[in-house]
Amino acid sequence: MAINEEIEWWEYEDAGEMAAAVAGDAQFIIESAIDARGGAVIALAGGKTPLPIYAQLSEAKLDWKRVTIIPGDERIVPLGDPLSNVTALAKAFLPKGARVMPIVPTATADYKAAGRSADALMQDLHWPLDLCLLGVGGDGHTASIFPGPDFDEALNGPKERRALGVMPDPLPADAPVARVTLSRAAIVSSAAVIIAVTGAAKRKVIEDAIGQGAGSTYPIGRVLADTELPVDIHWAP
């Protein structure tokens, strides 16, 4: 089902089928980048939904030493903390030889400073990203672009800003900490954007958000508004 020319939905029987399809698409994107310029730089989503995708992708026959992986967002917690997104990515991909880059090397109380540090780290990477894989929360957030005091900056900050520190308001109950997130500009400049979600509730949120356009009350709607690149949304019940 195509919502518009730039956003296409792909539906699956279950999450396992979706994981295999998304992993296959990601493998193709990575292979293409390696063939084109000798390396790939990708941003991957945190949370539990994409873990089966990573399990399958990590088994792909790729030259993983040429692949750099960053989290699309990170909680400002110590490395190894259960809330750390990069820790889960490292478990999946470091054994394969990929470079998994923490964007919050040390926890700090100054979330704005953490964002500036992450942005500086990303300036040294090849840009734009070859792939940005996003999830969407039940409240419509994506990456860590949440309502709060930093919402407008995440959406409308300078185009050259790749990451920033954000303080969600209200803080999510399951992870009540400040974050670092890719900016909207960093996300929509990517060569490929894939969204992977499960459940009817999240599907309705995304459909409503896209339908609302640039005035959407949902962060994902604001991120996708007026995007000029194709976006594939993979969904399973």
mmCIF file of C-alpha atoms in Angstrom:
data_model
loop_
_atom_site.group_PDB
_atom_site.id
_atom_site.type_symbol
_atom_site.label_atom_id
_atom_site.label_comp_id
_atom_site.label_asym_id
_atom_site.label_seq_id
_atom_site.Cartn_x
_atom_site.Cartn_y
_atom_site.Cartn_z
ATOM 1 C CA MET A 1 0.000 0.000 0.000
ATOM 2 C CA ALA A 2 1.571 3.262 -1.089
ATOM 3 C CA ILE A 3 0.543 6.308 0.918
ATOM 4 C CA ASN A 4 2.348 8.604 -1.470
ATOM 5 C CA GLU A 5 5.074 8.274 -4.061
ATOM 6 C CA GLU A 6 7.828 8.386 -1.447
ATOM 7 C CA ILE A 7 6.435 6.119 1.299
ATOM 8 C CA GLU A 8 5.635 2.474 0.680
ATOM 9 C CA TRP A 9 4.273 -0.120 3.098
ATOM 10 C CA TRP A 10 5.365 -3.751 3.135
ATOM 11 C CA GLU A 11 3.191 -6.185 5.097
ATOM 12 C CA TYR A 12 4.153 -9.591 6.512
ATOM 13 C CA GLU A 13 2.448 -12.511 8.180
ATOM 14 C CA ASP A 14 4.577 -12.241 11.309
ATOM 15 C CA ALA A 15 7.626 -10.551 12.831
ATOM 16 C CA GLY A 16 9.945 -13.362 11.748
ATOM 17 C CA GLU A 17 9.041 -12.915 8.111
ATOM 18 C CA MET A 18 9.519 -9.172 8.454
ATOM 19 C CA ALA A 19 12.923 -9.611 10.092
ATOM 20 C CA ALA A 20 14.148 -11.753 7.207
ATOM 21 C CA ALA A 21 12.949 -9.214 4.622
ATOM 22 C CA VAL A 22 14.437 -6.181 6.378
ATOM 23 C CA ALA A 23 17.726 -7.997 6.965
ATOM 24 C CA GLY A 24 17.837 -8.849 3.270
ATOM 25 C CA ASP A 25 17.219 -5.245 2.255
ATOM 26 C CA ALA A 26 19.877 -4.008 4.666
ATOM 27 C CA GLN A 27 22.378 -6.545 3.364
ATOM 28 C CA PHE A 28 21.801 -5.337 -0.206
ATOM 29 C CA ILE A 29 22.257 -1.701 0.823
ATOM 30 C CA ILE A 30 25.478 -2.493 2.692
ATOM 31 C CA GLU A 31 26.851 -4.565 -0.183
ATOM 32 C CA SER A 32 26.080 -1.781 -2.635
ATOM 33 C CA ALA A 33 27.905 0.797 -0.507
ATOM 34 C CA ILE A 34 30.936 -1.439 -0.106
ATOM 35 C CA ASP A 35 31.027 -2.054 -3.866
ATOM 36 C CA ALA A 36 30.651 1.665 -4.619
ATOM 37 C CA ARG A 37 33.241 3.145 -2.278
ATOM 38 C CA GLY A 38 34.741 0.400 -0.147
ATOM 39 C CA GLY A 39 32.696 0.855 3.010
ATOM 40 C CA ALA A 40 29.263 1.378 4.534
ATOM 41 C CA VAL A 41 28.020 3.545 7.399
ATOM 42 C CA ILE A 42 24.617 2.698 8.854
ATOM 43 C CA ALA A 43 22.484 3.807 11.791
ATOM 44 C CA LEU A 44 20.368 1.181 13.524
ATOM 45 C CA ALA A 45 17.405 1.533 15.861
ATOM 46 C CA GLY A 46 17.362 0.550 19.505
ATOM 47 C CA GLY A 47 14.674 -1.326 21.367
ATOM 48 C CA LYS A 48 13.458 -4.913 21.187
ATOM 49 C CA THR A 49 11.556 -4.921 17.872
ATOM 50 C CA PRO A 50 14.647 -4.887 15.620
ATOM 51 C CA LEU A 51 16.650 -7.506 17.552
ATOM 52 C CA PRO A 52 15.450 -10.377 15.307
ATOM 53 C CA ILE A 53 16.471 -8.276 12.293
ATOM 54 C CA TYR A 54 19.972 -7.878 13.705
ATOM 55 C CA ALA A 55 20.228 -11.586 14.476
ATOM 56 C CA GLN A 56 19.551 -12.367 10.820
ATOM 57 C CA LEU A 57 21.597 -9.510 9.382
ATOM 58 C CA SER A 58 24.632 -10.498 11.459
ATOM 59 C CA GLU A 59 24.658 -13.862 9.661
ATOM 60 C CA ALA A 60 24.955 -12.212 6.229
ATOM 61 C CA LYS A 61 28.114 -12.951 4.267
ATOM 62 C CA LEU A 62 29.445 -9.412 4.267
ATOM 63 C CA ASP A 63 32.895 -7.875 4.598
ATOM 64 C CA TRP A 64 31.945 -6.660 8.043
ATOM 65 C CA LYS A 65 35.315 -4.979 8.617
ATOM 66 C CA ARG A 66 34.172 -2.367 6.100
ATOM 67 C CA VAL A 67 30.933 -1.634 7.964
ATOM 68 C CA THR A 68 30.534 1.101 10.589
ATOM 69 C CA ILE A 69 27.410 0.961 12.749
ATOM 70 C CA ILE A 70 26.088 3.719 14.997
ATOM 71 C CA PRO A 71 22.893 3.774 17.041
ATOM 72 C CA GLY A 72 20.282 6.125 15.640
ATOM 73 C CA ASP A 73 19.784 7.277 19.198
ATOM 74 C CA GLU A 74 21.283 6.501 22.560
ATOM 75 C CA ARG A 75 20.279 6.813 26.179
ATOM 76 C CA ILE A 76 22.836 8.735 28.241
ATOM 77 C CA VAL A 77 23.848 5.818 30.424
ATOM 78 C CA PRO A 78 27.146 3.970 30.950
ATOM 79 C CA LEU A 79 28.235 1.496 28.294
ATOM 80 C CA GLY A 80 26.973 -1.944 29.249
ATOM 81 C CA ASP A 81 23.878 -0.544 30.955
ATOM 82 C CA PRO A 82 20.715 -2.486 30.032
ATOM 83 C CA LEU A 83 19.294 0.743 28.596
ATOM 84 C CA SER A 84 22.262 1.264 26.252
ATOM 85 C CA ASN A 85 21.343 0.812 22.599
ATOM 86 C CA VAL A 86 24.922 0.447 21.397
ATOM 87 C CA THR A 87 25.483 -2.427 23.823
ATOM 88 C CA ALA A 88 22.850 -4.520 22.033
ATOM 89 C CA LEU A 89 24.329 -3.592 18.640
ATOM 90 C CA ALA A 90 27.806 -4.520 19.811
ATOM 91 C CA LYS A 91 26.625 -7.953 20.943
ATOM 92 C CA ALA A 92 25.194 -8.629 17.493
ATOM 93 C CA PHE A 93 27.859 -7.170 15.220
ATOM 94 C CA LEU A 94 31.225 -6.829 16.980
ATOM 95 C CA PRO A 95 31.839 -10.607 16.809
ATOM 96 C CA LYS A 96 31.432 -10.333 13.021
ATOM 97 C CA GLY A 97 34.156 -7.710 12.782
ATOM 98 C CA ALA A 98 32.011 -4.617 12.251
ATOM 99 C CA ARG A 99 32.967 -1.284 13.789
ATOM 100 C CA VAL A 100 30.238 -0.473 16.300
ATOM 101 C CA MET A 101 30.717 3.113 17.432
ATOM 102 C CA PRO A 102 29.345 4.381 20.747
ATOM 103 C CA ILE A 103 27.996 7.907 20.351
ATOM 104 C CA VAL A 104 27.836 8.416 24.131
ATOM 105 C CA PRO A 105 31.203 7.052 25.317
ATOM 106 C CA THR A 106 30.639 8.250 28.891
ATOM 107 C CA ALA A 107 27.484 9.077 30.806
ATOM 108 C CA THR A 108 27.172 12.733 31.754
ATOM 109 C CA ALA A 109 24.610 14.913 33.486
ATOM 110 C CA ASP A 110 25.020 17.536 30.725
ATOM 111 C CA TYR A 111 22.911 16.068 27.946
ATOM 112 C CA LYS A 112 23.578 19.028 25.643
ATOM 113 C CA ALA A 113 27.321 18.397 25.939
ATOM 114 C CA ALA A 114 26.724 14.720 25.184
ATOM 115 C CA GLY A 115 24.905 15.754 22.024
ATOM 116 C CA ARG A 116 27.725 18.056 20.928
ATOM 117 C CA SER A 117 30.227 15.269 21.514
ATOM 118 C CA ALA A 118 28.174 12.806 19.468
ATOM 119 C CA ASP A 119 27.814 15.327 16.663
ATOM 120 C CA ALA A 120 31.592 15.838 16.595
ATOM 121 C CA LEU A 121 32.177 12.082 16.426
ATOM 122 C CA MET A 122 29.801 11.790 13.487
ATOM 123 C CA GLN A 123 31.514 14.557 11.547
ATOM 124 C CA ASP A 124 34.389 12.114 11.014
ATOM 125 C CA LEU A 125 32.146 9.502 9.373
ATOM 126 C CA HIS A 126 31.247 9.253 5.710
ATOM 127 C CA TRP A 127 28.058 11.176 5.153
ATOM 128 C CA PRO A 128 25.236 10.829 4.276
ATOM 129 C CA LEU A 129 24.416 7.536 5.940
ATOM 130 C CA ASP A 130 23.954 4.593 3.606
ATOM 131 C CA LEU A 131 21.045 3.364 5.715
ATOM 132 C CA CYS A 132 19.005 4.647 8.631
ATOM 133 C CA LEU A 133 16.755 2.009 10.214
ATOM 134 C CA LEU A 134 14.097 3.522 12.432
ATOM 135 C CA GLY A 135 11.542 2.235 14.881
ATOM 136 C CA VAL A 136 8.466 4.112 16.044
ATOM 137 C CA GLY A 137 7.111 4.247 19.587
ATOM 138 C CA GLY A 138 3.484 3.997 20.538
ATOM 139 C CA ASP A 139 3.555 7.753 21.156
ATOM 140 C CA GLY A 140 4.878 8.404 17.648
ATOM 141 C CA HIS A 141 8.491 9.174 18.571
ATOM 142 C CA THR A 142 11.268 7.944 16.305
ATOM 143 C CA ALA A 143 14.971 7.702 17.141
ATOM 144 C CA SER A 144 14.844 9.913 20.260
ATOM 145 C CA ILE A 145 12.923 12.750 18.680
ATOM 146 C CA PHE A 146 10.388 13.325 21.445
ATOM 147 C CA PRO A 147 8.210 16.254 22.448
ATOM 148 C CA GLY A 148 10.071 18.407 24.956
ATOM 149 C CA PRO A 149 12.366 21.426 25.151
ATOM 150 C CA ASP A 150 14.625 20.169 22.327
ATOM 151 C CA PHE A 151 11.905 19.039 19.914
ATOM 152 C CA ASP A 152 12.116 22.009 17.550
ATOM 153 C CA GLU A 153 15.902 21.869 17.454
ATOM 154 C CA ALA A 154 15.811 18.168 16.549
ATOM 155 C CA LEU A 155 13.419 18.882 13.701
ATOM 156 C CA ASN A 156 14.584 22.261 12.453
ATOM 157 C CA GLY A 157 18.182 22.718 13.601
ATOM 158 C CA PRO A 158 21.060 23.397 11.209
ATOM 159 C CA LYS A 159 21.247 20.875 8.375
ATOM 160 C CA GLU A 160 24.883 20.158 9.135
ATOM 161 C CA ARG A 161 24.011 19.067 12.695
ATOM 162 C CA ARG A 162 23.921 15.294 12.733
ATOM 163 C CA ALA A 163 23.183 14.658 16.397
ATOM 164 C CA LEU A 164 22.015 16.527 19.472
ATOM 165 C CA GLY A 165 21.149 15.948 23.092
ATOM 166 C CA VAL A 166 17.466 15.836 23.991
ATOM 167 C CA MET A 167 15.422 15.708 27.168
ATOM 168 C CA PRO A 168 12.029 14.076 26.497
ATOM 169 C CA ASP A 169 9.119 15.664 28.337
ATOM 170 C CA PRO A 170 7.580 13.659 29.825
ATOM 171 C CA LEU A 171 10.375 11.149 30.305
ATOM 172 C CA PRO A 172 9.413 7.656 29.078
ATOM 173 C CA ALA A 173 8.597 5.416 32.034
ATOM 174 C CA ASP A 174 10.616 2.497 30.672
ATOM 175 C CA ALA A 175 13.779 4.581 30.224
ATOM 176 C CA PRO A 176 13.545 7.860 32.159
ATOM 177 C CA VAL A 177 16.846 9.355 31.000
ATOM 178 C CA ALA A 178 18.093 12.032 28.617
ATOM 179 C CA ARG A 179 19.110 10.969 25.119
ATOM 180 C CA VAL A 180 21.287 11.710 22.147
ATOM 181 C CA THR A 181 19.541 11.400 18.795
ATOM 182 C CA LEU A 182 20.135 11.812 15.110
ATOM 183 C CA SER A 183 18.533 15.010 13.889
ATOM 184 C CA ARG A 184 15.756 15.039 11.318
ATOM 185 C CA ALA A 185 18.211 16.453 8.791
ATOM 186 C CA ALA A 186 20.608 13.551 9.369
ATOM 187 C CA ILE A 187 17.815 11.005 9.014
ATOM 188 C CA VAL A 188 16.246 12.353 5.832
ATOM 189 C CA SER A 189 19.613 12.900 4.134
ATOM 190 C CA SER A 190 20.308 9.149 4.348
ATOM 191 C CA ALA A 191 20.606 7.210 1.109
ATOM 192 C CA ALA A 192 17.946 4.798 2.398
ATOM 193 C CA VAL A 193 15.446 4.986 5.256
ATOM 194 C CA ILE A 194 13.670 1.871 6.520
ATOM 195 C CA ILE A 195 11.053 1.811 9.285
ATOM 196 C CA ALA A 196 10.275 -1.516 10.964
ATOM 197 C CA VAL A 197 7.314 -1.803 13.344
ATOM 198 C CA THR A 198 4.891 -4.368 14.691
ATOM 199 C CA GLY A 199 1.344 -4.155 15.958
ATOM 200 C CA ALA A 200 -1.878 -2.511 14.819
ATOM 201 C CA ALA A 201 -1.545 0.410 17.238
ATOM 202 C CA LYS A 202 1.789 1.574 15.836
ATOM 203 C CA ARG A 203 0.528 1.156 12.296
ATOM 204 C CA LYS A 204 -2.390 3.472 13.024
ATOM 205 C CA VAL A 205 -0.073 6.031 14.645
ATOM 206 C CA ILE A 206 2.152 6.080 11.566
ATOM 207 C CA GLU A 207 -0.762 6.278 9.143
ATOM 208 C CA ASP A 208 -2.307 9.136 11.123
ATOM 209 C CA ALA A 209 1.050 10.893 11.387
ATOM 210 C CA ILE A 210 1.706 10.719 7.659
ATOM 211 C CA GLY A 211 -1.824 11.847 6.906
ATOM 212 C CA GLN A 212 -1.387 14.902 9.131
ATOM 213 C CA GLY A 213 1.669 16.009 7.136
ATOM 214 C CA ALA A 214 3.933 18.846 8.251
ATOM 215 C CA GLY A 215 1.551 19.803 11.064
ATOM 216 C CA SER A 216 1.522 16.330 12.564
ATOM 217 C CA THR A 217 1.200 15.999 16.314
ATOM 218 C CA TYR A 218 3.486 12.942 16.113
ATOM 219 C CA PRO A 219 7.278 13.191 15.822
ATOM 220 C CA ILE A 220 7.380 10.528 13.082
ATOM 221 C CA GLY A 221 4.955 12.591 11.026
ATOM 222 C CA ARG A 222 7.147 15.656 11.370
ATOM 223 C CA VAL A 223 10.265 13.679 10.447
ATOM 224 C CA LEU A 224 8.673 12.244 7.308
ATOM 225 C CA ALA A 225 6.847 15.401 6.214
ATOM 226 C CA ASP A 226 7.992 16.620 2.804
ATOM 227 C CA THR A 227 10.705 13.992 2.627
ATOM 228 C CA GLU A 228 12.137 13.618 -0.854
ATOM 229 C CA LEU A 229 13.678 10.169 -0.496
ATOM 230 C CA PRO A 230 11.850 6.842 -0.700
ATOM 231 C CA VAL A 231 10.906 5.416 2.703
ATOM 232 C CA ASP A 232 9.983 1.752 3.135
ATOM 233 C CA ILE A 233 7.787 0.939 6.107
ATOM 234 C CA HIS A 234 7.871 -2.751 7.044
ATOM 235 C CA TRP A 235 5.013 -3.913 9.247
ATOM 236 C CA ALA A 236 3.936 -7.142 10.881
ATOM 237 C CA PRO A 237 1.043 -7.784 13.261
#
